[in-house]
Coordinates of C-alpha atoms and ligand atoms in Angstrom, one line a residue:
M171 CA -22.1 -13.9 20.0
N172 CA -21.6 -16.0 17.0
Y173 CA -18.4 -15.5 14.9
V174 CA -20.1 -13.7 12.0
D175 CA -21.8 -11.2 14.2
E176 CA -18.6 -10.7 16.2
V177 CA -16.6 -9.9 13.0
L178 CA -19.4 -7.7 11.6
A179 CA -19.4 -5.7 14.8
R180 CA -15.7 -5.2 14.6
V181 CA -15.7 -4.3 10.9
R182 CA -18.5 -1.7 11.5
E183 CA -16.5 -0.2 14.3
K184 CA -13.3 -0.1 12.4
N185 CA -14.8 1.2 9.1
A186 CA -17.6 3.4 10.4
S187 CA -17.1 6.1 7.7
E188 CA -17.1 3.5 4.8
P189 CA -20.8 2.8 4.0
E190 CA -20.3 1.0 0.6
F191 CA -17.6 -1.2 2.1
L192 CA -19.8 -2.1 5.1
Q193 CA -22.7 -2.9 2.8
A194 CA -20.6 -5.3 0.8
V195 CA -19.1 -7.0 3.9
E196 CA -22.6 -7.4 5.4
E197 CA -24.0 -8.9 2.3
V198 CA -21.2 -11.4 1.9
L199 CA -20.8 -12.4 5.6
D200 CA -24.6 -12.7 6.1
S201 CA -24.9 -15.2 3.2
L202 CA -21.8 -17.2 4.4
R203 CA -23.4 -17.9 7.8
P204 CA -24.2 -21.6 7.1
V205 CA -20.6 -22.2 5.9
I206 CA -19.0 -20.4 8.8
E207 CA -21.3 -22.1 11.4
A208 CA -20.2 -25.5 10.0
N209 CA -16.5 -24.6 10.5
E210 CA -16.8 -22.0 13.3
K211 CA -14.1 -23.3 15.7
K212 CA -11.4 -23.6 13.0
Y213 CA -12.2 -20.3 11.2
R214 CA -12.3 -18.4 14.5
K215 CA -8.9 -19.8 15.6
E216 CA -7.4 -18.9 12.3
A217 CA -9.1 -15.4 12.4
L218 CA -10.2 -16.2 8.8
L219 CA -12.9 -13.5 8.6
E220 CA -10.8 -10.8 10.2
R221 CA -8.1 -11.6 7.6
L222 CA -10.6 -11.6 4.7
T223 CA -12.1 -8.3 5.6
E224 CA -8.8 -6.5 6.1
P225 CA -7.0 -5.6 2.8
D226 CA -3.4 -6.9 2.5
R227 CA -2.4 -3.3 1.7
Q228 CA -4.0 0.0 0.8
I229 CA -2.1 2.6 -1.2
K230 CA -3.3 6.2 -1.4
F231 CA -1.3 8.9 -3.1
R232 CA -1.3 12.4 -4.6
V233 CA -1.6 12.7 -8.3
L234 CA -0.4 16.0 -9.8
W235 CA -1.0 17.0 -13.4
V236 CA -1.2 20.2 -15.5
D237 CA -4.4 21.1 -17.4
D238 CA -4.6 22.8 -20.8
T239 CA -4.6 26.3 -19.3
G240 CA -1.3 25.6 -17.4
Q241 CA -3.0 25.2 -14.0
V242 CA -1.7 22.5 -11.7
Q243 CA -4.4 20.0 -10.6
V244 CA -4.4 17.7 -7.6
N245 CA -6.2 14.4 -7.4
T246 CA -6.1 11.4 -5.1
G247 CA -5.0 8.0 -6.4
Y248 CA -5.9 4.7 -4.7
R249 CA -5.1 1.0 -5.0
V250 CA -6.3 -1.6 -2.6
Q251 CA -4.6 -5.0 -2.8
F252 CA -7.1 -7.0 -0.9
N253 CA -6.3 -10.7 -1.2
N254 CA -3.8 -12.7 -3.2
A255 CA -4.4 -16.2 -1.9
I256 CA -5.3 -17.6 -5.3
G257 CA -3.3 -15.4 -7.7
P258 CA -1.9 -11.9 -8.3
Y259 CA -4.2 -9.1 -7.3
K260 CA -6.6 -8.3 -10.2
G261 CA -9.3 -5.6 -10.5
G262 CA -10.1 -2.4 -12.4
L263 CA -9.2 1.3 -11.9
R264 CA -12.2 3.5 -11.6
L265 CA -11.8 7.2 -12.6
H266 CA -14.9 9.1 -11.3
P267 CA -15.3 12.1 -8.9
S268 CA -17.1 9.8 -6.4
V269 CA -14.1 7.5 -5.9
N270 CA -12.9 7.3 -2.2
T271 CA -11.5 4.7 0.2
S272 CA -15.0 3.2 0.9
I273 CA -15.8 2.7 -2.8
V274 CA -12.4 1.2 -3.7
K275 CA -12.5 -1.1 -0.7
F276 CA -16.0 -2.3 -1.5
L277 CA -15.0 -3.0 -5.1
G278 CA -11.8 -4.8 -4.0
F279 CA -13.6 -6.9 -1.5
E280 CA -16.2 -8.0 -4.0
Q281 CA -13.5 -8.7 -6.5
I282 CA -12.0 -11.4 -4.3
F283 CA -15.1 -13.6 -4.7
K284 CA -15.8 -12.7 -8.3
N285 CA -12.3 -13.6 -9.4
S286 CA -12.5 -16.9 -7.5
L287 CA -15.7 -17.7 -9.2
T288 CA -14.1 -17.4 -12.7
G289 CA -12.1 -20.5 -11.8
L290 CA -8.9 -18.7 -12.9
P291 CA -5.9 -17.9 -10.7
I292 CA -6.5 -14.3 -9.8
G293 CA -6.7 -12.5 -6.5
G294 CA -8.7 -9.4 -5.6
G295 CA -7.8 -5.7 -5.9
K296 CA -9.2 -2.4 -7.1
G297 CA -8.1 1.1 -7.6
G298 CA -8.7 4.4 -9.2
S299 CA -8.9 8.1 -8.5
D300 CA -11.4 11.0 -8.0
F301 CA -10.2 12.3 -11.4
D302 CA -13.0 12.8 -13.9
P303 CA -12.0 12.1 -17.5
K304 CA -15.3 13.6 -18.8
G305 CA -14.8 16.8 -20.7
K306 CA -10.9 16.6 -20.5
S307 CA -8.8 16.8 -23.6
D308 CA -6.7 13.7 -24.6
R309 CA -3.6 15.5 -23.5
E310 CA -5.1 16.2 -20.0
V311 CA -6.1 12.6 -19.7
M312 CA -2.6 11.5 -20.7
A313 CA -1.0 13.8 -18.2
F314 CA -3.2 12.4 -15.4
C315 CA -2.6 8.8 -16.4
Q316 CA 1.1 9.2 -16.6
S317 CA 1.2 10.9 -13.2
Y318 CA -1.0 8.2 -11.7
I319 CA 1.3 5.4 -12.9
M320 CA 4.4 7.4 -11.8
E321 CA 3.4 6.4 -8.3
L322 CA 1.5 3.1 -8.9
Y323 CA 4.2 1.4 -11.0
K324 CA 6.1 0.6 -7.8
Y325 CA 3.3 -1.7 -6.6
I326 CA 2.1 -3.5 -9.7
G327 CA 3.6 -6.1 -12.1
A328 CA 2.5 -9.0 -14.3
N329 CA 2.9 -11.5 -11.4
V330 CA 2.1 -9.1 -8.6
D331 CA -1.0 -6.9 -9.4
V332 CA -2.6 -6.5 -12.8
P333 CA -5.1 -3.5 -13.0
A334 CA -7.7 -3.1 -15.7
G335 CA -10.5 -0.7 -16.8
D336 CA -13.6 0.3 -14.9
I337 CA -15.9 3.3 -14.9
G338 CA -14.0 6.1 -16.7
T339 CA -11.1 3.9 -17.6
G340 CA -11.3 2.6 -21.2
A341 CA -8.9 1.7 -23.9
R342 CA -7.5 5.3 -24.1
E343 CA -6.6 5.5 -20.4
I344 CA -5.2 1.9 -20.3
G345 CA -3.0 2.8 -23.3
Y346 CA -1.5 5.9 -21.6
M347 CA -1.0 4.0 -18.4
Y348 CA 0.7 1.1 -20.2
G349 CA 3.0 3.4 -22.1
Q350 CA 4.1 5.1 -18.9
Y351 CA 4.7 1.8 -17.1
K352 CA 6.8 0.5 -19.9
R353 CA 8.8 3.8 -19.9
L354 CA 9.5 3.6 -16.2
T355 CA 10.3 -0.1 -15.9
G356 CA 11.6 -1.0 -19.4
L357 CA 9.4 -4.0 -19.2
Y358 CA 7.0 -5.2 -21.9
E359 CA 4.8 -7.3 -19.8
G360 CA 1.1 -8.0 -19.2
V361 CA 0.8 -5.6 -16.3
L362 CA -2.5 -4.1 -17.4
T363 CA -5.4 -5.7 -19.2
G364 CA -7.9 -4.0 -21.5
K365 CA -4.9 -3.1 -23.7
G366 CA -5.2 -2.2 -27.4
L367 CA -5.1 -5.2 -29.8
S368 CA -1.8 -4.1 -31.4
Y369 CA 0.1 -4.2 -28.1
G370 CA -1.2 -7.2 -26.2
G371 CA -4.9 -6.8 -25.8
S372 CA -7.3 -9.7 -26.2
L373 CA -10.0 -9.9 -28.7
A374 CA -13.5 -10.0 -27.0
R375 CA -12.2 -8.2 -23.9
R376 CA -14.2 -5.0 -24.9
E377 CA -17.4 -7.1 -25.3
A378 CA -16.7 -9.5 -22.4
T379 CA -18.6 -8.1 -19.4
G380 CA -21.8 -7.4 -21.4
Y381 CA -21.6 -10.6 -23.4
G382 CA -20.8 -12.6 -20.3
L383 CA -23.8 -11.1 -18.6
L384 CA -26.1 -12.3 -21.3
Y385 CA -24.5 -15.8 -21.4
I386 CA -25.2 -16.3 -17.7
T387 CA -28.7 -14.7 -18.1
R388 CA -29.6 -17.1 -20.9
E389 CA -28.4 -20.1 -18.9
L390 CA -30.4 -19.0 -15.9
M391 CA -33.5 -18.6 -18.1
R392 CA -32.9 -21.9 -19.8
C393 CA -32.6 -23.7 -16.5
H394 CA -35.9 -22.3 -15.5
G395 CA -37.7 -23.3 -18.7
M396 CA -37.5 -19.9 -20.5
N397 CA -35.6 -18.5 -23.4
M398 CA -34.5 -15.1 -24.5
E399 CA -36.6 -14.8 -27.7
D400 CA -38.8 -11.7 -27.7
K401 CA -38.1 -11.0 -24.0
I402 CA -38.3 -7.3 -23.2
C403 CA -35.1 -6.1 -21.4
C404 CA -34.5 -2.9 -19.5
I405 CA -30.8 -1.9 -19.3
S406 CA -29.4 1.0 -17.3
G407 CA -26.1 2.7 -18.2
S408 CA -24.7 3.3 -21.6
G409 CA -21.1 2.6 -21.1
N410 CA -19.0 -0.4 -21.9
V411 CA -21.1 -3.0 -20.0
A412 CA -24.4 -1.6 -21.1
I413 CA -23.6 -1.3 -24.8
Y414 CA -22.3 -4.9 -25.2
A415 CA -25.1 -6.3 -23.0
A416 CA -27.6 -4.6 -25.3
E417 CA -25.8 -5.9 -28.4
K418 CA -25.7 -9.5 -27.2
A419 CA -29.3 -9.4 -25.8
Q420 CA -30.6 -8.4 -29.2
Q421 CA -28.4 -11.0 -31.0
M422 CA -30.2 -13.5 -28.7
G423 CA -33.6 -12.3 -29.9
A424 CA -34.6 -10.1 -26.9
R425 CA -35.7 -6.5 -27.3
V426 CA -33.8 -3.9 -25.3
V427 CA -36.0 -0.9 -24.7
T428 CA -34.0 1.3 -22.3
V429 CA -30.5 2.7 -21.7
S430 CA -29.4 5.6 -19.4
D431 CA -26.6 7.8 -18.3
S432 CA -26.1 10.0 -15.2
A433 CA -28.3 12.7 -16.7
G434 CA -31.3 10.8 -18.1
W435 CA -32.6 7.8 -19.9
I436 CA -33.9 6.6 -23.2
Y437 CA -37.1 4.6 -23.8
D438 CA -37.1 3.1 -27.3
P439 CA -40.0 0.7 -27.7
D440 CA -38.8 -0.5 -31.0
G441 CA -35.5 -1.7 -29.5
I442 CA -32.3 0.2 -28.9
D443 CA -30.2 0.9 -32.1
V444 CA -26.9 -0.4 -30.8
A445 CA -24.8 1.0 -33.7
L446 CA -26.2 4.5 -33.1
L447 CA -25.6 4.1 -29.3
K448 CA -21.9 3.1 -30.0
E449 CA -21.5 6.1 -32.3
I450 CA -22.8 8.5 -29.7
K451 CA -21.0 7.0 -26.6
E452 CA -17.8 5.4 -28.0
V453 CA -17.0 7.8 -30.9
R454 CA -18.5 11.2 -30.1
R455 CA -18.5 10.7 -26.3
A456 CA -21.8 12.6 -26.3
R457 CA -25.0 12.6 -24.2
L458 CA -28.1 10.4 -24.7
T459 CA -30.2 13.4 -25.8
E460 CA -28.4 12.9 -29.2
Y461 CA -29.8 9.4 -29.4
A462 CA -33.4 10.6 -29.1
A463 CA -32.7 13.4 -31.6
A464 CA -31.4 10.8 -34.2
K465 CA -33.8 7.9 -33.6
P466 CA -37.5 8.3 -34.5
G467 CA -39.8 6.9 -31.8
A468 CA -37.3 7.0 -29.0
Q469 CA -37.9 9.3 -26.1
Y470 CA -35.4 11.0 -23.8
R471 CA -36.4 11.6 -20.1
E472 CA -34.4 13.4 -17.6
G473 CA -33.4 11.8 -14.3
R474 CA -34.0 8.2 -13.3
G475 CA -36.8 6.0 -14.5
V476 CA -35.5 2.9 -16.3
W477 CA -37.0 0.5 -13.7
Q478 CA -40.5 1.9 -14.1
V479 CA -40.7 0.3 -17.5
K480 CA -42.5 -3.1 -17.8
C481 CA -40.0 -5.8 -18.7
D482 CA -39.2 -9.5 -18.5
I483 CA -35.5 -9.1 -17.7
A484 CA -33.7 -6.2 -15.9
L485 CA -30.0 -5.7 -16.3
P486 CA -28.6 -2.8 -14.2
C487 CA -25.3 -1.9 -15.8
A488 CA -24.5 1.6 -14.5
T489 CA -23.2 1.9 -11.0
Q490 CA -23.7 0.9 -7.3
N491 CA -27.0 1.3 -5.5
E492 CA -28.9 2.4 -8.6
L493 CA -31.8 0.0 -8.1
G494 CA -33.6 0.6 -4.8
L495 CA -36.7 -0.9 -3.1
E496 CA -39.2 1.3 -5.0
D497 CA -37.6 0.3 -8.2
A498 CA -37.7 -3.4 -7.2
K499 CA -41.4 -3.0 -6.4
A500 CA -42.0 -1.5 -9.8
L501 CA -40.2 -4.3 -11.5
V502 CA -42.2 -7.0 -9.7
A503 CA -45.4 -5.2 -10.5
G504 CA -44.4 -5.1 -14.1
G505 CA -43.9 -8.9 -14.2
C506 CA -40.1 -9.0 -14.3
R507 CA -38.8 -12.5 -14.2
A508 CA -35.1 -12.0 -13.8
V509 CA -32.6 -9.4 -12.6
C510 CA -28.9 -10.0 -13.4
E511 CA -26.4 -7.4 -12.4
G512 CA -24.0 -6.0 -15.0
A513 CA -22.6 -3.3 -12.6
N514 CA -21.0 -3.9 -9.2
M515 CA -23.6 -3.9 -6.4
P516 CA -26.2 -1.9 -8.4
T517 CA -29.1 -3.3 -6.3
T518 CA -29.5 -2.2 -2.7
L519 CA -29.7 -4.9 0.0
E520 CA -33.4 -4.1 0.6
A521 CA -34.2 -4.3 -3.1
T522 CA -32.3 -7.6 -3.4
R523 CA -34.2 -9.2 -0.5
Y524 CA -37.5 -8.0 -1.9
L525 CA -36.8 -9.4 -5.4
Q526 CA -35.8 -12.7 -3.9
E527 CA -38.8 -12.9 -1.7
Q528 CA -41.1 -12.2 -4.7
G529 CA -39.5 -15.1 -6.6
V530 CA -37.6 -13.0 -9.1
L531 CA -34.5 -14.8 -10.3
F532 CA -31.6 -12.7 -9.1
V533 CA -27.9 -13.1 -10.0
C534 CA -25.5 -10.7 -8.3
G535 CA -22.7 -8.9 -10.1
K536 CA -19.9 -10.9 -8.7
A537 CA -21.2 -13.8 -10.7
S538 CA -23.0 -12.2 -13.6
N539 CA -20.4 -9.5 -14.5
A540 CA -17.4 -11.8 -14.0
G541 CA -16.9 -12.2 -17.7
G542 CA -14.9 -9.0 -17.9
V543 CA -12.3 -10.1 -15.4
A544 CA -12.3 -13.6 -16.7
T545 CA -11.4 -12.3 -20.2
S546 CA -8.8 -10.1 -18.6
A547 CA -7.3 -13.2 -17.1
L548 CA -7.4 -14.8 -20.6
E549 CA -5.5 -11.7 -21.8
M550 CA -2.9 -12.4 -19.1
T551 CA -2.6 -16.0 -20.3
Q552 CA -2.1 -14.8 -24.0
N553 CA 0.5 -12.3 -22.9
S554 CA 2.5 -14.9 -20.9
A555 CA 2.3 -17.4 -23.8
R556 CA 3.1 -14.6 -26.4
L557 CA 0.1 -15.6 -28.5
S558 CA -3.3 -14.2 -29.5
W559 CA -6.5 -16.1 -29.8
T560 CA -9.2 -15.3 -32.4
F561 CA -12.4 -13.5 -31.3
E562 CA -14.3 -16.8 -31.6
E563 CA -11.8 -18.6 -29.4
A564 CA -11.8 -16.0 -26.7
D565 CA -15.6 -15.6 -26.9
A566 CA -16.2 -19.4 -26.7
K567 CA -14.0 -19.6 -23.6
L568 CA -16.0 -16.7 -22.1
E569 CA -19.3 -18.4 -22.8
Q570 CA -18.1 -21.6 -21.1
I571 CA -16.8 -19.8 -18.1
M572 CA -20.1 -18.0 -17.6
I573 CA -22.1 -21.2 -17.9
H574 CA -19.7 -22.9 -15.5
I575 CA -20.2 -20.0 -13.0
Y576 CA -24.0 -20.4 -13.1
H577 CA -23.8 -24.1 -12.3
N578 CA -21.2 -23.5 -9.7
I579 CA -23.3 -21.0 -7.8
D580 CA -26.4 -23.0 -8.3
D581 CA -24.7 -26.1 -6.8
A582 CA -23.2 -24.2 -3.8
A583 CA -26.7 -22.8 -2.9
R584 CA -28.2 -26.2 -3.1
R585 CA -25.5 -27.8 -1.0
Y586 CA -26.5 -25.5 1.9
G587 CA -30.2 -25.8 1.4
M588 CA -30.7 -22.5 -0.3
E589 CA -31.8 -23.5 -3.7
G590 CA -32.3 -20.6 -6.1
N591 CA -30.5 -18.1 -3.8
Y592 CA -27.7 -17.2 -6.3
V593 CA -26.4 -14.4 -4.0
A594 CA -25.6 -17.0 -1.3
G595 CA -24.4 -19.4 -3.9
A596 CA -21.9 -16.9 -5.4
N597 CA -20.6 -15.9 -2.0
I598 CA -20.2 -19.5 -0.8
A599 CA -18.6 -20.8 -4.0
G600 CA -16.2 -17.8 -4.2
F601 CA -15.4 -18.0 -0.5
E602 CA -14.6 -21.7 -0.3
K603 CA -11.8 -21.6 -2.8
V604 CA -10.2 -18.5 -1.2
A605 CA -10.6 -19.8 2.3
N606 CA -9.0 -23.1 1.6
A607 CA -6.0 -21.4 -0.1
M608 CA -5.6 -19.0 2.8
L609 CA -5.6 -21.9 5.4
A610 CA -3.3 -24.0 3.3
Q611 CA -0.7 -21.1 3.1
G612 CA -0.6 -20.6 6.9
V613 CA -0.5 -17.4 8.8
C614 CA 0.7 -15.0 6.2
Ligands
NDP235 P1 -18.5 3.2 -18.2 O1 -17.8 4.3 -17.6 O2 -18.2 2.7 -19.5 O3 -20.1 3.5 -18.1 C1 -20.8 3.8 -16.9 C2 -22.2 4.1 -17.2 O4 -22.9 4.3 -16.0 C3 -22.3 5.4 -18.0 O5 -23.5 5.3 -18.8 C4 -22.5 6.4 -16.9 O6 -23.2 7.6 -17.3 C5 -23.4 5.6 -15.9 N1 -23.1 6.1 -14.5 C6 -21.9 6.2 -13.9 N2 -22.1 6.7 -12.7 C7 -23.4 7.0 -12.5 C8 -24.3 7.5 -11.5 N3 -23.7 7.9 -10.3 N4 -25.6 7.6 -11.8 C9 -26.1 7.2 -13.0 N5 -25.4 6.7 -14.0 C10 -24.1 6.6 -13.7 O7 -18.4 2.0 -17.1 P2 -18.6 0.5 -17.3 O8 -19.7 0.2 -18.3 O9 -17.2 -0.1 -17.6 O10 -19.0 0.0 -15.8 C11 -20.3 0.0 -15.4 C12 -20.4 -0.8 -14.1 O11 -20.0 -2.2 -14.4 C13 -19.6 -0.4 -13.0 O12 -20.3 -0.7 -11.8 C14 -18.3 -1.3 -13.1 O13 -17.7 -1.4 -11.8 C15 -19.0 -2.6 -13.5 N6 -18.1 -3.5 -14.2 C16 -17.4 -3.1 -15.3 C17 -16.6 -4.0 -16.0 C18 -15.9 -3.7 -17.3 O14 -15.4 -4.7 -17.8 N7 -16.0 -2.5 -17.8 C19 -16.4 -5.4 -15.4 C20 -17.2 -5.7 -14.2 C21 -18.0 -4.7 -13.6 P3 -22.3 8.9 -17.5 O15 -21.6 8.7 -18.9 O16 -23.3 10.0 -17.6 O17 -21.4 9.1 -16.4

């Protein structure tokens, strides 16, 4: 059996109850085949793939907090420190009832390659909890965050592991976590990113993932002889990534006609009113039904349906596995030219293959949503240097990083005879740097 299949078989056996993690490993190792085959003897001897698919360390702990009625609540906290060959572990904290070991491991594994692609010195990690901040009071969220950090602070640090936001973890949660870390350690250091501007946050971090997604999408389109002007975009989600993707897409002249949340979706043929969306989601923390109530011409529909809308560009920005084969078929039938992932692994493997076979330009999240973590790394740089860049400085660096990522993954795909396969290109480019660093550092 060849080395990739051997390792895949072992990973499947060892992690049988972790479907999301297996999906991520299969996708990555499958597209690395040409690179592995070219170096099979060396990599096998060094057990490189076994080392890469086994986290450095997994931390799982109990998180106790007291709700507003005086009831004690119990949640599970996670942090997976996957690989620090090229820098301190870096990756977000997801707060959502669906969080479990498989989800945290899949996200941590993907993060290794994504962080490598940014060209910045950051390793891969991810964490979170099955705590759901939705519907909780600020005091309850603070109680949870303080208790979570009470355990996690032992394992993180500005040069060790630097967590950030993700689903359910925004500026409010990062603020409570940072305060607790500072209280426990006495250190005022850049241990978390996504911080408020008055205590070490970076301008443009909030916008970075969504804006970065559009910078890479525009470069992709440009390199294929198209522009963003008047293109119809379908976006899913209505959280941090979706909101700023919609904002930048419209600034570039495209028309965004959909957004969604876990209950339903909006079709707004005149173009999403981003200011209204921000007011509803960022200020009032309300549901999308309120958007339709406030915006003439917009329709609210329950359940899923974003990908049934005819569009030129699809930007899935909600969650994993939200775009399946049937959705991909509908997109192709509607003439969609490009799918760029804002979320992590929103497209299933089958759907990805179908889109690629049909000639749809497809950029996977580890490349196209890397703007968030890249700007987090810029926040770390500013914290270390004790300075703050202007919005324009941080945004310009973000744009350059995203353009560089596009050409990096394009080149990697071409080098291995897979021109236009940006999934393979992203995995290969991300892998090469990490693999070289691991081998150079010996068996450790
Ligand atoms: P938010 O929590 O701000 O928003 C998530 C959005 O997705 C919400 O609209 C939410 O709806 C929707 N959603 C969540 N779970 C589901 C589900 N099971 N079914 C349907 N809709 C769902 O998260 P972000 O915008 O920060 O993150 C979105 C994605 O982008 C995630 O995959 C994340 O890992 C990825 N990402 C985020 C980065 C960042 O900088 N924030 C960086 C890189 C990747 P509802 O409000 O109803 O739950």
